[in-house]
Amino acid sequence: NAGVTQTPKFQVLKTGQSMTLQCAQDMNHEYMSWYRQDPGMGLRLIHYSVGAGITDQGEVPNGYNVSRSTTEDFPLRLLSAAPSQTSVYFCASSDREIYEQYFGPGTRLTVT
Amino acid sequence: EDQVTQSPEALRLQEGESSSLNCSYTVSGLRGLFWYRQDPGKGPEFLFTLYSAGEEKEKERLKATLTKKESFLHITAPKPEDSATYLCAVQAYDMRFGAGTRLTVKP
């Protein structure tokens, strides 16, 4: 099992550019989430999904889009990158609600 | 508004010096409280889930407890390899994380 994989590991964008952060899991988990981690603020939930075709917003969804067409994949799209989106992004998956999450290694994004 | 506060922000211990990390929360309808460990440059790694006040979980040198307002992560006789950031998270309507406690254990 590879667990949760994220690509790319590092990315630099210019303001206004768009991109997609990839997340995949091979554990057949229904629940998947995207978080951002900023210094001194901990992890904040961006979007989450409780199964293929079902997504919902978390605490900080503005500027991000998600879709879930398969159980395995949960990409995060930045529509028009802003410097405030400079952060480390983590994807996580879980077998069920209110249960331990498995996190990916993270994507470090810098927006200039 | 749901809030999770961890203290202290940083803690330095000598090897073998036991201590506790605190996670206090104000949420409506706690459904679960989680502890994770995070090493530099890596994603968080699951440690414990607690579901109701009075519950306790143990794993090696770590013990997590839960009351109606806070949770403690007790570290008994820590070793240098226990150095990491420890994150607390609560699940109510959605998942909220605290900012973490950065633990350093000196040999």
Coordinates of C-alpha atoms in Angstrom, one line a residue:
Chain A
N1 CA 0.0 0.0 0.0
A2 CA 1.3 3.4 -1.0
G3 CA -1.2 5.1 1.4
V4 CA -2.0 8.7 0.5
T5 CA 0.2 10.2 -2.2
Q6 CA 0.3 13.9 -3.2
T7 CA 1.9 15.6 -6.2
P8 CA 3.8 17.8 -6.7
K9 CA 5.9 18.1 -3.5
F10 CA 6.9 21.7 -4.2
Q11 CA 5.3 24.3 -6.5
V12 CA 5.9 28.0 -7.2
L13 CA 3.1 29.9 -8.9
K14 CA 2.7 33.5 -10.0
T15 CA -0.3 35.5 -8.8
G16 CA -3.3 34.7 -11.0
Q17 CA -2.1 31.3 -12.2
S18 CA -4.2 28.3 -11.7
M19 CA -3.1 24.8 -10.9
T20 CA -4.3 21.4 -9.5
L21 CA -2.8 19.6 -6.5
Q22 CA -3.2 15.9 -6.9
C23 CA -4.2 13.5 -4.1
A24 CA -4.7 9.7 -4.4
Q25 CA -5.2 6.9 -1.9
D26 CA -5.2 3.2 -2.4
M27 CA -7.0 2.2 0.9
N28 CA -10.5 2.3 -0.5
H29 CA -11.4 5.1 2.0
E30 CA -14.7 6.9 1.5
Y31 CA -13.7 10.1 3.4
M32 CA -11.1 12.4 2.0
S33 CA -10.1 16.0 3.0
W34 CA -7.8 18.8 2.1
Y35 CA -6.1 21.0 4.7
R36 CA -3.7 23.9 4.6
Q37 CA -1.1 24.4 7.3
D38 CA 0.3 27.8 8.1
P39 CA 2.8 28.7 10.9
G40 CA 1.1 29.3 14.2
M41 CA -2.4 28.4 12.9
G42 CA -2.4 24.6 12.7
L43 CA -4.3 22.7 10.0
R44 CA -7.4 24.3 8.6
L45 CA -10.0 22.3 6.6
I46 CA -10.5 23.5 3.0
H47 CA -12.9 20.9 1.5
Y48 CA -13.9 17.4 2.2
S49 CA -15.7 14.5 0.6
V50 CA -17.7 11.6 2.1
G51 CA -17.7 9.6 -1.1
A52 CA -17.4 9.8 -4.9
G53 CA -19.6 12.6 -6.2
I54 CA -20.1 14.2 -2.8
T55 CA -18.1 17.2 -1.6
D56 CA -18.6 19.9 1.0
Q57 CA -16.9 23.1 2.2
G58 CA -14.7 23.3 5.3
E59 CA -13.5 26.2 7.3
V60 CA -11.5 28.0 4.5
P61 CA -12.9 27.1 1.1
N62 CA -12.6 30.4 -0.8
G63 CA -10.4 30.3 -3.8
Y64 CA -10.4 26.5 -4.0
N65 CA -12.4 23.9 -5.9
V66 CA -12.7 20.2 -5.5
S67 CA -14.4 17.3 -7.2
R68 CA -14.5 13.6 -6.5
S69 CA -15.2 11.4 -9.5
T70 CA -13.6 8.3 -8.1
T71 CA -13.0 6.8 -4.6
E72 CA -9.2 7.0 -5.1
D73 CA -8.7 10.6 -6.3
F74 CA -9.5 14.0 -4.7
P75 CA -7.8 16.9 -6.6
L76 CA -7.7 20.4 -5.3
R77 CA -7.8 23.3 -7.8
L78 CA -6.6 26.8 -7.2
L79 CA -8.6 28.9 -9.5
S80 CA -6.5 32.1 -9.5
A81 CA -3.5 31.9 -7.1
A82 CA -2.9 34.6 -4.6
P83 CA 0.0 35.2 -2.2
S84 CA -2.3 34.4 0.7
Q85 CA -2.5 30.8 -0.6
T86 CA 1.2 30.3 0.1
S87 CA 1.0 27.3 2.5
V88 CA 1.7 23.6 2.9
Y89 CA -1.3 21.6 1.7
F90 CA -2.1 18.2 3.1
C91 CA -4.6 15.6 1.8
A92 CA -6.0 13.0 4.2
S93 CA -8.3 10.0 4.0
S94 CA -10.3 8.0 6.5
D95 CA -12.2 4.7 6.5
R96 CA -15.2 6.3 8.1
E97 CA -16.4 9.5 9.7
I98 CA -15.0 10.5 13.1
Y99 CA -12.1 8.1 12.7
E100 CA -8.3 8.3 12.3
Q101 CA -7.1 10.0 9.2
Y102 CA -4.1 9.1 7.1
F103 CA -2.2 12.1 5.8
G104 CA -0.1 12.5 2.7
P105 CA 3.4 14.0 2.7
G106 CA 2.2 17.4 1.7
T107 CA 2.7 19.9 -1.1
R108 CA 4.6 23.1 -0.3
L109 CA 3.1 25.9 -2.4
T110 CA 4.6 29.4 -2.9
V111 CA 2.7 32.1 -4.7
T112 CA 4.7 35.1 -5.7
Chain B
E1 CA -17.3 29.7 17.2
D2 CA -15.5 26.3 17.6
Q3 CA -12.0 26.8 19.0
V4 CA -9.1 24.5 19.9
T5 CA -6.2 25.8 22.0
Q6 CA -3.1 23.9 22.7
S7 CA -0.5 24.7 25.4
P8 CA 2.3 25.2 25.8
E9 CA 3.4 26.3 22.3
A10 CA 6.8 24.7 22.9
L11 CA 8.1 22.4 25.6
R12 CA 11.7 21.3 26.2
L13 CA 12.3 18.3 28.4
Q14 CA 15.3 16.3 29.6
E15 CA 15.2 12.6 28.7
G16 CA 13.1 10.8 31.4
E17 CA 11.4 14.0 32.6
S18 CA 7.6 13.3 32.4
S19 CA 5.2 16.1 31.5
S20 CA 1.7 16.8 30.0
L21 CA 0.4 18.7 27.0
N22 CA -2.9 20.4 27.1
C23 CA -5.7 20.8 24.5
S24 CA -8.7 22.8 25.6
Y25 CA -11.7 23.2 23.3
T26 CA -15.0 25.0 23.0
V27 CA -17.2 23.3 20.4
S28 CA -20.8 22.6 20.1
G29 CA -21.4 18.8 20.1
L30 CA -18.1 17.1 20.4
R31 CA -18.1 13.9 18.3
G32 CA -14.4 13.0 18.7
L33 CA -11.1 14.3 19.8
F34 CA -7.9 13.2 18.1
W35 CA -4.2 13.4 18.9
Y36 CA -1.6 13.4 16.1
R37 CA 2.2 13.5 16.0
Q38 CA 3.9 15.5 13.2
D39 CA 7.6 15.3 12.4
P40 CA 9.3 18.2 10.4
G41 CA 8.4 18.1 6.7
K42 CA 5.9 15.3 7.1
G43 CA 2.2 14.8 7.4
P44 CA 0.6 14.2 10.7
E45 CA 0.5 10.6 12.1
F46 CA -2.4 9.4 14.1
L47 CA -2.0 8.6 17.8
F48 CA -5.4 8.4 19.6
T49 CA -9.1 9.0 19.3
L50 CA -11.2 9.8 22.4
Y51 CA -15.0 9.9 22.1
S52 CA -16.3 10.7 25.6
A53 CA -15.3 12.4 28.8
G54 CA -13.5 10.0 31.1
E55 CA -12.0 8.0 28.3
E56 CA -8.3 7.2 28.4
K57 CA -6.0 5.6 25.7
E58 CA -2.4 4.5 26.1
K59 CA 0.4 3.7 23.7
E60 CA 4.0 3.2 24.8
R61 CA 5.0 6.3 26.7
L62 CA 1.9 8.3 25.8
K63 CA -1.4 8.5 27.5
A64 CA -4.4 10.6 26.4
T65 CA -7.3 11.6 28.6
L66 CA -10.5 13.5 28.0
T67 CA -12.8 15.7 30.1
K68 CA -15.7 17.8 29.0
K69 CA -13.5 20.9 28.3
E70 CA -10.0 19.6 27.6
S71 CA -7.7 16.7 26.8
F72 CA -4.2 15.9 28.1
L73 CA -1.4 14.0 26.4
H74 CA 0.8 12.7 29.2
I75 CA 4.3 11.7 28.2
T76 CA 6.1 9.4 30.7
A77 CA 9.9 9.1 30.7
P78 CA 10.2 10.7 27.2
K79 CA 13.1 9.8 24.9
P80 CA 14.7 12.0 22.2
E81 CA 12.7 10.2 19.5
D82 CA 9.5 11.6 21.1
S83 CA 10.6 15.0 19.8
A84 CA 7.9 16.2 17.4
T85 CA 4.9 18.5 17.2
Y86 CA 1.8 17.1 18.8
L87 CA -1.5 18.2 17.3
C88 CA -4.9 18.0 18.8
A89 CA -8.1 18.0 16.7
V90 CA -11.8 18.0 17.5
Q91 CA -14.6 16.8 15.3
A92 CA -17.9 18.6 15.8
Y93 CA -19.7 20.0 12.7
D94 CA -16.3 19.7 11.0
M95 CA -12.7 19.1 12.0
R96 CA -10.7 21.8 13.8
F97 CA -7.1 21.5 14.7
G98 CA -5.1 23.3 17.4
A99 CA -1.8 25.0 16.5
G100 CA 0.2 22.2 18.2
T101 CA 2.8 21.8 20.9
R102 CA 6.4 21.5 19.7
L103 CA 8.2 19.0 22.0
T104 CA 11.9 18.7 22.3
V105 CA 13.5 16.0 24.4
K106 CA 17.2 16.4 25.1
P107 CA 19.4 13.4 25.9

